[in-house]
Coordinates of C-alpha atoms in Angstrom, one line a residue:
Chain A
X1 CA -193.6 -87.2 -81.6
X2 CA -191.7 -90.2 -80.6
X3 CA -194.1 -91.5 -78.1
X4 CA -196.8 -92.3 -80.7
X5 CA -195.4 -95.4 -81.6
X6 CA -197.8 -98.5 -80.9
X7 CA -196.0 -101.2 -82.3
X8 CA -195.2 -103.3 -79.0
X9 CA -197.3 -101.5 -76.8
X10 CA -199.4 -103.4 -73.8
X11 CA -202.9 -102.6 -74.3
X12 CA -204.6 -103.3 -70.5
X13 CA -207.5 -105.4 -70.8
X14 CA -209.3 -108.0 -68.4
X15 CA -210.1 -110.6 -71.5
X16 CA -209.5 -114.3 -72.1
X17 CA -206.5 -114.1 -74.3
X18 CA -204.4 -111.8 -71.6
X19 CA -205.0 -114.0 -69.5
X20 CA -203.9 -116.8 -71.3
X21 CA -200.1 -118.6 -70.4
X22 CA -197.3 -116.2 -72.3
X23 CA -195.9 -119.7 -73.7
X24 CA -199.8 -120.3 -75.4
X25 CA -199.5 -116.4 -76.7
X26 CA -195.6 -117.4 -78.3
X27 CA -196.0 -120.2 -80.1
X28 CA -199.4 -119.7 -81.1
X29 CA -197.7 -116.5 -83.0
X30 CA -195.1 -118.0 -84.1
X31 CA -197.2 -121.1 -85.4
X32 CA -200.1 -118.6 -87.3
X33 CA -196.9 -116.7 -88.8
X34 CA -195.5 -119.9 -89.9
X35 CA -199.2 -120.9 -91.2
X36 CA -199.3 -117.6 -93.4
X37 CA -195.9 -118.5 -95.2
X38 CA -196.5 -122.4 -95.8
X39 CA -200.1 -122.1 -96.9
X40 CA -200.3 -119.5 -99.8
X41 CA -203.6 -120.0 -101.1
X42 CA -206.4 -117.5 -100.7
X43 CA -208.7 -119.5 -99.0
X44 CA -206.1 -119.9 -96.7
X45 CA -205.1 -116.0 -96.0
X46 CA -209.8 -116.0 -95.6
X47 CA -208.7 -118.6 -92.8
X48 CA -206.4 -116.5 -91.1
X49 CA -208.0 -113.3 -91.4
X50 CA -211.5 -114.8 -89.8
X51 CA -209.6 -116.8 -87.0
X52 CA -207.9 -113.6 -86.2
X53 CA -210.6 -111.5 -86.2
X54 CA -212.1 -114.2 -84.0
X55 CA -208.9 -113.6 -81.5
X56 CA -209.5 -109.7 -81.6
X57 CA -212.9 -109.8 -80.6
X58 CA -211.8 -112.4 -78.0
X59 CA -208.8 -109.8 -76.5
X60 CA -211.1 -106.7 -76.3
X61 CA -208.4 -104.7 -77.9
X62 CA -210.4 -102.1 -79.8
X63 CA -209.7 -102.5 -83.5
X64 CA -208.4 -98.5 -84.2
X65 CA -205.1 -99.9 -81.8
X66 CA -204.5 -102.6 -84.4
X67 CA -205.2 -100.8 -87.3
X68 CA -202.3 -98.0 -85.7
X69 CA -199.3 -100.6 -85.8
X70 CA -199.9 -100.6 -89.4
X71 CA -199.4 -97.4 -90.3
X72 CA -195.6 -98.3 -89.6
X73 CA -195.1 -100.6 -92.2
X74 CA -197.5 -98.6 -94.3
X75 CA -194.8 -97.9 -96.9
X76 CA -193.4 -101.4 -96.7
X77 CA -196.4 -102.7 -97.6
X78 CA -196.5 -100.2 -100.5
X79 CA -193.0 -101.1 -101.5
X80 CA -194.0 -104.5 -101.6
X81 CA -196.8 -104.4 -103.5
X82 CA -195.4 -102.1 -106.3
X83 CA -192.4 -104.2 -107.4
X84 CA -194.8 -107.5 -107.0
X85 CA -197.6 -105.7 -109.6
X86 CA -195.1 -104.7 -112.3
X87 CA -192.1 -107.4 -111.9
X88 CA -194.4 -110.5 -111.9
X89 CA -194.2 -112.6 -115.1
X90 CA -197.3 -113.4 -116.8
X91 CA -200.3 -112.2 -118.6
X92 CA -200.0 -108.7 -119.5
X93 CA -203.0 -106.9 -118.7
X94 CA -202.1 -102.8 -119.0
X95 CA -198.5 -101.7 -120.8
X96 CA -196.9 -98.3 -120.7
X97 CA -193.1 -98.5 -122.2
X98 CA -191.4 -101.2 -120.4
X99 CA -193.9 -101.3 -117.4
X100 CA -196.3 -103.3 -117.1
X101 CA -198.8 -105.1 -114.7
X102 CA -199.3 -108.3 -115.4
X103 CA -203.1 -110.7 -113.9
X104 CA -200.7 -112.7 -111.8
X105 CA -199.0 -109.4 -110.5
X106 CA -202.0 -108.3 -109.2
X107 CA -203.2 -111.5 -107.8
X108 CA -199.6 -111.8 -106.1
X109 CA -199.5 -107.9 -104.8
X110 CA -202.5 -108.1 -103.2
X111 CA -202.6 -111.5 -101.6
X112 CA -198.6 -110.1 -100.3
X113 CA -200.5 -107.5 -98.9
X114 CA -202.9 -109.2 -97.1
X115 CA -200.3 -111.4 -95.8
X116 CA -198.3 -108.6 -94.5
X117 CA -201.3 -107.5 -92.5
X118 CA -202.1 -110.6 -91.4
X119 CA -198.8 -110.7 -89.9
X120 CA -198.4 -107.6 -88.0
X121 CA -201.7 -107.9 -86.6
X122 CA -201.2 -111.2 -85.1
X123 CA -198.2 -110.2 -83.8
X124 CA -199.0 -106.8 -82.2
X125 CA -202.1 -108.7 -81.3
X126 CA -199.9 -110.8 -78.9
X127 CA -197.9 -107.9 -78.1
X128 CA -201.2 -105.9 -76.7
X129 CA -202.1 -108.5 -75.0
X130 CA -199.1 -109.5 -73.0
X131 CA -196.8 -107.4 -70.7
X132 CA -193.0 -107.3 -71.7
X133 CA -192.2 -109.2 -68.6
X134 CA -194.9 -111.9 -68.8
X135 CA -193.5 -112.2 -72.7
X136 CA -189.7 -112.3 -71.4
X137 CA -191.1 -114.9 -68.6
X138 CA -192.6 -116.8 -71.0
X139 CA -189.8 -117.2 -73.4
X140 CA -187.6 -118.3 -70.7
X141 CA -189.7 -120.8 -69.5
X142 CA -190.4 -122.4 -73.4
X143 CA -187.0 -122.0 -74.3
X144 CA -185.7 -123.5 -71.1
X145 CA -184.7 -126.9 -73.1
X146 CA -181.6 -124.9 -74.3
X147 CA -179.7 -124.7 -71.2
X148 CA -179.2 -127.8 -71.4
X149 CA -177.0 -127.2 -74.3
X150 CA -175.4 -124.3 -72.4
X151 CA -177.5 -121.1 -74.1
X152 CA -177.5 -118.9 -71.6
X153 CA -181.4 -118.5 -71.6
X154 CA -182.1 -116.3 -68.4
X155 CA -179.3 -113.9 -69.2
X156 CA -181.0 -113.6 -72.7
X157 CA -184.5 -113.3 -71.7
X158 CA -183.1 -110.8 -68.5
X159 CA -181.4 -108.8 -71.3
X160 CA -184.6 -108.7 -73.2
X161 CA -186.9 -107.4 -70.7
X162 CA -184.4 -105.0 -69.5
X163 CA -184.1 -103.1 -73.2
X164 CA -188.0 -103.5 -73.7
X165 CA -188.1 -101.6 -70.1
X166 CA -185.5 -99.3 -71.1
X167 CA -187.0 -98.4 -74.8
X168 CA -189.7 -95.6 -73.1
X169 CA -187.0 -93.5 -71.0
X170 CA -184.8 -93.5 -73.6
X171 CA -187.4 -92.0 -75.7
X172 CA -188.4 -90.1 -73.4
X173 CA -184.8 -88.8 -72.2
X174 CA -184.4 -88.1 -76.1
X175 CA -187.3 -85.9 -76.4
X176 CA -185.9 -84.0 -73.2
X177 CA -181.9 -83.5 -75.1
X178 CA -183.3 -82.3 -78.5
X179 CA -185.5 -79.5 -76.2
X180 CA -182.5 -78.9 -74.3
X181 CA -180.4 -78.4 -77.5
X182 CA -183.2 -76.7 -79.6
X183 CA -183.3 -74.1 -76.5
X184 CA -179.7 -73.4 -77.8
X185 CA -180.7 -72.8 -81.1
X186 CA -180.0 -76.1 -82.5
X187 CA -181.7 -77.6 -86.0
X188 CA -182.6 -81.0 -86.8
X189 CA -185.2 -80.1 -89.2
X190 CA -183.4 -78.5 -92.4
X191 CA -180.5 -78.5 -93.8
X192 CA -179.0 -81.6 -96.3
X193 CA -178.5 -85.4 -95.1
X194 CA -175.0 -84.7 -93.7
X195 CA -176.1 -81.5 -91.7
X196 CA -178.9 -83.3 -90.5
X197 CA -176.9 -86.2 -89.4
X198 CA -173.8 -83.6 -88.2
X199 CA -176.9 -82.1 -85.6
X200 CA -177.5 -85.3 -84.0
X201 CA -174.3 -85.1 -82.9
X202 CA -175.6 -82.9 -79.5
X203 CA -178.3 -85.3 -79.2
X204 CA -176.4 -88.7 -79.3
X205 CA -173.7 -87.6 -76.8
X206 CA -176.2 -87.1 -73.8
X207 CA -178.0 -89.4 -74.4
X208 CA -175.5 -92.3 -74.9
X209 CA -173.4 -91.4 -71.6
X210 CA -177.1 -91.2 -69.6
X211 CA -177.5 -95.0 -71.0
X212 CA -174.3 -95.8 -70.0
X213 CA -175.0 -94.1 -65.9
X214 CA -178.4 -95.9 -66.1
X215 CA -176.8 -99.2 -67.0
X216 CA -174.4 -98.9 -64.4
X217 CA -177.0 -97.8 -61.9
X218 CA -179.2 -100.4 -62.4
X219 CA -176.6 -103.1 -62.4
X220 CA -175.3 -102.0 -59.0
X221 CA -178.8 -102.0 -57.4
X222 CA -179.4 -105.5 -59.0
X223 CA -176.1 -106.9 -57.3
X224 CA -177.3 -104.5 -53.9
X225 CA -180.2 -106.8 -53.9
X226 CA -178.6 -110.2 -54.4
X227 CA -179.0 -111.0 -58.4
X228 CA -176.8 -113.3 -59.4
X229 CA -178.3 -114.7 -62.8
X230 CA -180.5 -117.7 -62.9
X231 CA -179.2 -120.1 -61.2
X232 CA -181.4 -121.1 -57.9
X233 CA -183.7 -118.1 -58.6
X234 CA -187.2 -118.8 -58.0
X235 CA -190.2 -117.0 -59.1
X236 CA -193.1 -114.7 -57.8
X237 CA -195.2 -115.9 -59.9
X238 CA -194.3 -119.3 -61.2
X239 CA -195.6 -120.1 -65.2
X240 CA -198.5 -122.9 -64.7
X241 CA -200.6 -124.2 -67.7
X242 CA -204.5 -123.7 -66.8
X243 CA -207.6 -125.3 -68.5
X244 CA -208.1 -122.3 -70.5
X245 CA -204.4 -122.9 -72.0
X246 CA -204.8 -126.4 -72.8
X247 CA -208.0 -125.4 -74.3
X248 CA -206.0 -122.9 -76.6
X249 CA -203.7 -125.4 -77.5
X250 CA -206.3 -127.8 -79.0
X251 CA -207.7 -124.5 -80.9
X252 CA -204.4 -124.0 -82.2
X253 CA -204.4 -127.5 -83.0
X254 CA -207.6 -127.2 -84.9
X255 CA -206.9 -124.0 -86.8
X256 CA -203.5 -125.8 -88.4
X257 CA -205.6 -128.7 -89.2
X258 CA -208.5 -127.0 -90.8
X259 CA -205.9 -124.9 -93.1
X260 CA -204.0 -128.1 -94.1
X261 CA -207.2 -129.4 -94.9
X262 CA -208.7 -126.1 -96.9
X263 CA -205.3 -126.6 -98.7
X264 CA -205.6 -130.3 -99.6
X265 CA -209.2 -129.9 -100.9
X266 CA -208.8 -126.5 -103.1
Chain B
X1 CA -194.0 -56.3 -71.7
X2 CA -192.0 -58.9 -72.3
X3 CA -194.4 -61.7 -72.3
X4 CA -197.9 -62.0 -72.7
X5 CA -200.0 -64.9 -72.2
X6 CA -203.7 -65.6 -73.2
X7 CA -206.2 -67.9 -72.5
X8 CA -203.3 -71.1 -73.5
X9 CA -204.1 -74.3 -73.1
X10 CA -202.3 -77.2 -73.6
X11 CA -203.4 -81.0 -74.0
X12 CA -200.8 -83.9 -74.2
X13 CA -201.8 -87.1 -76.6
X14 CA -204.7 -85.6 -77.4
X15 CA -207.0 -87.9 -79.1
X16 CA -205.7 -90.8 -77.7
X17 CA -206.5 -92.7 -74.5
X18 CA -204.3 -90.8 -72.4
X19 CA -205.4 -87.4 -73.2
X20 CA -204.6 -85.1 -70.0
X21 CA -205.1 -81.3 -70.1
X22 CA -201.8 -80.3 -68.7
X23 CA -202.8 -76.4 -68.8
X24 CA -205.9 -74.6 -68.4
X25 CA -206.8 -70.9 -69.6
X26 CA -203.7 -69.4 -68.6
X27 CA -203.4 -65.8 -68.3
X28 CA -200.4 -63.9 -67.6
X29 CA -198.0 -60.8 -68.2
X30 CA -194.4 -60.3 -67.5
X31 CA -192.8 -57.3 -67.5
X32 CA -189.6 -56.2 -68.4
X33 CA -187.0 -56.8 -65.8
X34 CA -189.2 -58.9 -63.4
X35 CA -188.1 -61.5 -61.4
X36 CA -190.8 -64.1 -61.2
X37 CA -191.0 -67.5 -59.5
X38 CA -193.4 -69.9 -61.0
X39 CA -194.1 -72.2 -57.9
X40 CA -196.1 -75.8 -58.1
X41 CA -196.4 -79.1 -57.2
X42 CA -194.9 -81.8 -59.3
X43 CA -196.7 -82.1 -62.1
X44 CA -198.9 -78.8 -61.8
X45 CA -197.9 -77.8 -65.2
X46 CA -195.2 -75.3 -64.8
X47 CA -193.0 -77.0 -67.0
X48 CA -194.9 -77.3 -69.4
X49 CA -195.8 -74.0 -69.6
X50 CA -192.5 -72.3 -69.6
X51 CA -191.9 -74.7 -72.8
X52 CA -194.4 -72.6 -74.4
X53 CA -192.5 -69.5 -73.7
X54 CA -189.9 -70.4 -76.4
X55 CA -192.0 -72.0 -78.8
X56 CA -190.6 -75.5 -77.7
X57 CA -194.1 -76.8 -77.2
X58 CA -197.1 -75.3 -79.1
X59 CA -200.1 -74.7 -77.0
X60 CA -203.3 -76.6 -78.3
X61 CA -205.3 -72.9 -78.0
X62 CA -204.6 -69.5 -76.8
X63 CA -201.7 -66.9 -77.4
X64 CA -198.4 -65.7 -76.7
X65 CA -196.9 -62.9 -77.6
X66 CA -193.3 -61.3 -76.9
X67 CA -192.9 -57.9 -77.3
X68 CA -196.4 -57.6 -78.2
X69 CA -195.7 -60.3 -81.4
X70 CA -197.9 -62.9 -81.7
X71 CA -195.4 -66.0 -81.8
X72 CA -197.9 -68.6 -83.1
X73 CA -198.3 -65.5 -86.4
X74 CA -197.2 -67.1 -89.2
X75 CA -193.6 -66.6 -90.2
X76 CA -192.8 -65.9 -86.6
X77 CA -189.4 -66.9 -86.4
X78 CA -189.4 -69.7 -83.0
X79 CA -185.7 -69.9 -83.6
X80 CA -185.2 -66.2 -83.3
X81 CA -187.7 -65.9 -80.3
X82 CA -185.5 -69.0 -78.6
X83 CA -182.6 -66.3 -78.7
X84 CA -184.2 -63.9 -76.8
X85 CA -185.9 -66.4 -74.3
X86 CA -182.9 -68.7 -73.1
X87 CA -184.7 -71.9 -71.5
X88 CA -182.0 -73.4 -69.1
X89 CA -183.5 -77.2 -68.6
X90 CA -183.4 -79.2 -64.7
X91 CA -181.0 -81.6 -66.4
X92 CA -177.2 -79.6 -67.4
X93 CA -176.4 -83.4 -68.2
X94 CA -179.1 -83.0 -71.7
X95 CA -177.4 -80.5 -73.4
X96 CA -173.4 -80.7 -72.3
X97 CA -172.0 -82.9 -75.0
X98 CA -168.8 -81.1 -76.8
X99 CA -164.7 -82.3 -75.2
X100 CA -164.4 -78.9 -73.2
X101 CA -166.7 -76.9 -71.5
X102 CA -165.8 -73.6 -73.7
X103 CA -166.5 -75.6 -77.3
X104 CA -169.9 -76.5 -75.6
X105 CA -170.8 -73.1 -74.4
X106 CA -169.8 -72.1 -77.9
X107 CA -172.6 -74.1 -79.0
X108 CA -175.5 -71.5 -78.6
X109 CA -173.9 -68.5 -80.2
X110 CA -172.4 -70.5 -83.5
X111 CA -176.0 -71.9 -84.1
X112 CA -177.0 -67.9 -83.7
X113 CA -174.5 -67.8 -86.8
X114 CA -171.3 -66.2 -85.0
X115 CA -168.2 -66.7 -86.4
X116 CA -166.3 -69.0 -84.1
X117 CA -164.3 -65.9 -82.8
X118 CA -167.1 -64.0 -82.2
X119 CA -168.8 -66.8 -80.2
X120 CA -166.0 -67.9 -78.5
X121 CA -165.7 -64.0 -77.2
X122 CA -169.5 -64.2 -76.3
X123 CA -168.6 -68.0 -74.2
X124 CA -165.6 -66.4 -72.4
X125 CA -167.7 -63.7 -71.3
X126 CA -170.9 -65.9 -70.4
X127 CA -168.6 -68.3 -68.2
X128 CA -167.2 -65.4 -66.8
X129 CA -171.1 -64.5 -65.4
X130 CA -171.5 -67.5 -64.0
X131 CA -168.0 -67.2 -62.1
X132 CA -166.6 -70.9 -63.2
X133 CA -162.9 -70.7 -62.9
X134 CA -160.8 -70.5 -65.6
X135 CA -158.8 -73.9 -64.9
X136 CA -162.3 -75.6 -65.8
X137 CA -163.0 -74.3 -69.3
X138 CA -161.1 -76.9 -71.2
X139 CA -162.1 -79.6 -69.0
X140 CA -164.3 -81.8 -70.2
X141 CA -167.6 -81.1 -69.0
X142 CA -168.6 -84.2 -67.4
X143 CA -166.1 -84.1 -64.9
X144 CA -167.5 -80.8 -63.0
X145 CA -169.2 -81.2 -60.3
X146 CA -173.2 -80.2 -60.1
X147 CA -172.9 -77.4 -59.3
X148 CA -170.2 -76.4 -61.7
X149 CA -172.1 -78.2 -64.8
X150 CA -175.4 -76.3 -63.7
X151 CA -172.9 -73.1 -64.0
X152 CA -171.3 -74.6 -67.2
X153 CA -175.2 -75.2 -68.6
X154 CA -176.5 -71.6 -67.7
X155 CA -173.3 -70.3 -69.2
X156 CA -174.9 -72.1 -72.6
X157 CA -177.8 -70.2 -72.5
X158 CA -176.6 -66.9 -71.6
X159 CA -173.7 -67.0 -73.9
X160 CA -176.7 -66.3 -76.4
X161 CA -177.9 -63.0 -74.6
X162 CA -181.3 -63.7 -74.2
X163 CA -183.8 -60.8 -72.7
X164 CA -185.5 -63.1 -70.5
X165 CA -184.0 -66.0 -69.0
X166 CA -186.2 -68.9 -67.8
X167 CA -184.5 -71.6 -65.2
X168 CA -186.3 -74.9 -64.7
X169 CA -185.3 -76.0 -60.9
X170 CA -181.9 -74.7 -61.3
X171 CA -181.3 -76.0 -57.8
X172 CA -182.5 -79.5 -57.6
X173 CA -179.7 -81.8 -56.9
X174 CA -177.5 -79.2 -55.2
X175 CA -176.5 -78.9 -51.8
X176 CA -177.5 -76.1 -49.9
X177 CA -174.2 -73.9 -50.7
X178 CA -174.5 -74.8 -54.4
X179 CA -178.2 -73.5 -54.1
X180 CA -177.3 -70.4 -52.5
X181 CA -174.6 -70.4 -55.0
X182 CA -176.6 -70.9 -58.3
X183 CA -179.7 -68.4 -56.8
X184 CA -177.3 -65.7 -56.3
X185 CA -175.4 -65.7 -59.3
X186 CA -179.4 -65.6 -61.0
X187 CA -179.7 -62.7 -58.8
X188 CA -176.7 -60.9 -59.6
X189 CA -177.5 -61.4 -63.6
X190 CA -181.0 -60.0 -62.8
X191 CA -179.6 -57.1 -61.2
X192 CA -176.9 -56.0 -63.4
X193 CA -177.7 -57.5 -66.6
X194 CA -181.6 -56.3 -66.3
X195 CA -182.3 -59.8 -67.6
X196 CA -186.0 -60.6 -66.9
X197 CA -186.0 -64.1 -64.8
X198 CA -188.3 -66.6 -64.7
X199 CA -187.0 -69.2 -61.8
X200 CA -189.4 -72.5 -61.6
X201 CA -189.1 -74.0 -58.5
X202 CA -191.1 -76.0 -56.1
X203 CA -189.6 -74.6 -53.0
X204 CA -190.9 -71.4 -51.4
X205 CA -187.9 -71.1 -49.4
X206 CA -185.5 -71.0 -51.9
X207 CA -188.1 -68.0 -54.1
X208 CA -188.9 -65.9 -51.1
X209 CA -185.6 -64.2 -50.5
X210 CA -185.0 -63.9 -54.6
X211 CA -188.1 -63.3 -56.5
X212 CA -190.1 -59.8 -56.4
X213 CA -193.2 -61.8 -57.9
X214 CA -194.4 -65.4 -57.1
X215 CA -196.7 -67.0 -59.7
X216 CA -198.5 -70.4 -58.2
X217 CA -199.8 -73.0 -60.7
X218 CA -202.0 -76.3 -59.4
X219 CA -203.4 -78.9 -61.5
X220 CA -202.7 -76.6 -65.1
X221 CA -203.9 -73.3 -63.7
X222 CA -202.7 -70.5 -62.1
X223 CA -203.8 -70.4 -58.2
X224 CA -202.7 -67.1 -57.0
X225 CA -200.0 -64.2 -58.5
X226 CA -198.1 -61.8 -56.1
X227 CA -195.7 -60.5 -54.1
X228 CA -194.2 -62.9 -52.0
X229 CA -196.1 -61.1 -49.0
X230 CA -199.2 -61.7 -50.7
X231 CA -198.9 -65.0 -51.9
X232 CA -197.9 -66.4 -48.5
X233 CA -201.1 -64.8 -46.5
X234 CA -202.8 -67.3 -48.6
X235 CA -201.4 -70.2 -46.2
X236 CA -204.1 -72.7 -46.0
X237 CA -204.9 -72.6 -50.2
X238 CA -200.7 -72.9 -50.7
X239 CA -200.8 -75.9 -48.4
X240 CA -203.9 -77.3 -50.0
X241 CA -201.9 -77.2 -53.3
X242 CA -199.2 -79.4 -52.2
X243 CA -196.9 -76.3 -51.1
X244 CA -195.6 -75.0 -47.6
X245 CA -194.9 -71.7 -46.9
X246 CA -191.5 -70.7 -45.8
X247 CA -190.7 -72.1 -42.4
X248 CA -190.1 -69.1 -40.9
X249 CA -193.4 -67.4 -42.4
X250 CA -195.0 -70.4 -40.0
X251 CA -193.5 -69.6 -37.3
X252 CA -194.2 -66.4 -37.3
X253 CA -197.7 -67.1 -38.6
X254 CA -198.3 -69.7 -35.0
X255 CA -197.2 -66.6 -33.4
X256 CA -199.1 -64.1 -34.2
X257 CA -202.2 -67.2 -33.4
X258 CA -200.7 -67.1 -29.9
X259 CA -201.3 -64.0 -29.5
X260 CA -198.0 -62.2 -29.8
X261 CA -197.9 -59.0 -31.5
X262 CA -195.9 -59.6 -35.1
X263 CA -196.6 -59.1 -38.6
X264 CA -197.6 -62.2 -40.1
X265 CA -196.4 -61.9 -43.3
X266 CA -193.2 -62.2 -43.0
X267 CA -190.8 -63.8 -45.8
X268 CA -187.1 -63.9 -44.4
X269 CA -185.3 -64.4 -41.3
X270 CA -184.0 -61.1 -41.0
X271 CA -187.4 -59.5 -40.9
X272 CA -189.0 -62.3 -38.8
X273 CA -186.1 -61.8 -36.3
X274 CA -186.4 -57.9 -35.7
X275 CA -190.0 -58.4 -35.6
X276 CA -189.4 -61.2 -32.9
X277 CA -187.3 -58.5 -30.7
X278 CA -189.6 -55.9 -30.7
X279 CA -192.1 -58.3 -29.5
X280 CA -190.0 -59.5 -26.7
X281 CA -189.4 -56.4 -25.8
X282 CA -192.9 -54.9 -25.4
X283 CA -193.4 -57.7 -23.1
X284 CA -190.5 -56.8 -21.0
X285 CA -191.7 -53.4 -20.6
X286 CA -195.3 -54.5 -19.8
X287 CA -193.6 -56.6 -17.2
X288 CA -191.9 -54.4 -15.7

């Protein structure tokens, strides 16, 4: 039950984009999510949408995986587009008592809608394509410029990587306590929102004081084999920019220019 | 009967790309008051199966049924049927979570809807099964020992009288007086509680001296059913599973290949030792 959630999940592949530099993958994401707030127009969100199903094709990530990560924010997006159909100002196209939906409500709902979408796919999209490591890798290398004002960068991205490691046993080990505790009779299913909160109780205990042993485990086998932060620690696999990542920088160069430029001319 | 199993199968993320058929067409009966091992390599499926036996997984086809009920029926009670069929987990660590080990045992029997007399009657005589001393009860229950939470966990289950009792590895983890320990008490509840046990383990030592039955399972299927007698003449197919037959089985079994004259099926020291006498001493006498 637990374990189907996609949202984050590495998606093995041999295809261009996995390939590419985890710094390309990062700001490219963070630029197209920027690019989906700044430029509202629809021929804008038509921009997006064909240059990311451009990127899709490109990462061999079969289409049903994307589509999956949106069933999570399926009632987000729902949420969202409610309140923007009846709370827009404007034309009034259908009344019922004090509802009513407005032309501009519907423009707005829908083109929130598509930007929503937009966004989650183009981020899972960089999620699938890259490894929690080579992601925690890569924002340590982009981000290194900080230390130099004393953010502790490696701890951060160390921290990251170990919680994204973590996220599956925990799961995993919570699956294993509600068993454990159902085989004693124990209900998380019915009752009100207090009982149901009250049953967790079995559940929480075990599995917070098996976090806390992991944590200290791994910590002590960490020190056993010499960590001792970043400082002077060198890489298996040092980050290096490649032709193909230059190559991706001048698309992403081109993409933001072509939707500045469908914005200026509509 | 206590349990009946037909033709279950079981598949994990189906529909997805890591589909795996963990059991295949399983068929099996367990009598009242039996004392089964269920025997595999990691990962044969043996887990997994005894999470059917309480309802705690649903198989994808087949049936069970518990005293001849059909327990996928609808309106079959699962949280009724986990009362009768108490499923000790490997882990004591997933389920102890109240201050003091008697609240915790308490646990079962108040969620059977005891009054907290009543279930606290029920936990003093559960603990008292499992022979944890009395200074321990209102410790807290992660400061025992292994051996003494495995006690402490068993004590959870039992507290609920269940008919048949299931134990995944009870003994992993223990040291080899905390395994004789935890296997005798099991033995001891079998015997004068008539509970029927189910004892999953992946060690034919630690089955051969307990268990009246021995169930083997490899890759989702059951590989052979019997008495421990008859499951170990099966040497080459148990080692081909991933398993060894009992060291002293071996040795008697290289014997025998030797040409000495001993029974080859033999399951415990004791036996293997008389048998080992008797042979020594024909050969005396055909010396002399």
């Amino acid at each position: 039950m637990l374990r189907d959630i996609t949202l984050g999940q590495y998606y093995p592949a041999d295809s261009v984009i996995h390939k590419l530099d985890p710094r390309v993958k990062l700001l490219g994401t963070v630029l197209y999510i920027v690019s989906l707030f700044v430029f509202g127009k629809p021929v804008n969100y038509l921009l997006a949408a064909v240059f990311l199903i451009i990127l899709i094709r490109l990462s061999k990530v079969p289409v049903s995986f994307m589509v999956r990560g949106l069933r999570a924010i399926f009632i987000l997006m729902l949420i969202t587009a409610v309140f923007n159909l009846f709370l827009t100002p404007g034309t009034v196209v259908w009344q019922l008592w004090k509802l009513k939906i407005t032309k501009e409500g519907i423009r707005v709902a829908i083109l929130m809608v598509i930007r929503l979408i937009l966004l989650v796919m183009g981020s899972s999209l960089m999620t699938l394509t890259t490894t929690p490591n080579d992601l925690t890798d890569g924002m340590e290398k982009g981000l290194g410029f900080l230390k130099k004002i004393h953010v502790p960068v490696h701890e951060i991205a160390m921290m990251m990587s170990i919680a994204l490691r973590f996220i599956p046993i925990l799961m995993e080990e919570t699956d294993k306590i509600m068993k454990a505790q159902s085989a004693r009779g124990a209900d998380f299913d019915t009752g009100n929102l207090i009982q149901k909160a009250k049953s967790l109780v079995p559940v929480l205990v075990p599995l917070f004081i098996s976090a806390f042993r992991r944590a200290n485990d791994l910590a002590m086998a960490m020190e056993a084999r010499g960590y001792h932060g970043g400082e002077g620690r060198t890489k298996m696999r040092p980050l290096e920019y490649h032709r193909n990542d230059h190559i991706a920088y001048l698309v992403l160069a081109g993409y933001l220019a072509i939707m500045i430029a469908a914005k200026m001319l509509t | 009967m206590a349990i009946r199993i037909e033709h279950l199968e079981y598949v994990y993320s189906a529909g997805t790309a890591f589909e795996r058929k963990a059991l295949k067409d399983i068929n099996l009966t367990i009598g009242d008051g039996e004392f089964v091992a269920l025997i595999g390599h990691t990962g044969s499926g043996k887990s997994t199966l005894i999470q059917h036996l309480n309802g705690l997984l649903r198989g994808t086809s087949g049936r069970i049924f518990y005293k001849d009920e059909d327990i996928y029926a609808e309106g079959y009670s699962m949280k009724a049927l986990r009362t009768h069929v108490g499923l000790v987990f490997q882990y004591p660590e997933h389920q102890l979570f109240e201050t003091d080990v008697l609240t915790d045992v308490c646990f079962g029997p108040k969620n059977q809807g005891l009054s907290p007399q009543e279930a606290q009657r029920e936990a003093l005589w559960a603990l008292e099964q499992v022979k944890l001393e009395k200074s321990f009860y209102n410790q807290a229950p992660f400061d025992l020992s292994g051996g003494q939470k495995r006690r402490a966990a068993i004590a959870g289950i039992l507290a609920m009288h269940p008919d048949v009792l299931i134990l995944d590895e009870p003994t992993a983890g223990l040291d080899p007086q905390g395994r004789d320990e935890i296997l005798g008490l099991v033995k001891s509840l079998h015997e004068e509680q008539g509970i029927t046990v189910i004892l999953v383990s992946h060690s034919m030592e630690d089955v051969a001296n307990y268990a009246s039955r021995i169930v083997v399972m490899d890759h989702g299927s059951i590989l052979l059913d019997g008495t421990p007698k008859e499951v170990f003449a099966h040497r080459s197919e148990l080692e081909a599973a991933g398993l060894a037959v009992p060291q002293v089985t071996r040795v008697m079994d290289d014997l025998a290949q030797e040409g000495w004259i001993v029974d080859r099926n033999v399951t415990t020291c004791q036996e293997a030792a008389a048998q080992i006498l008797n042979a020594l001493h024909k050969e005396k006498h055909v010396q002399a």
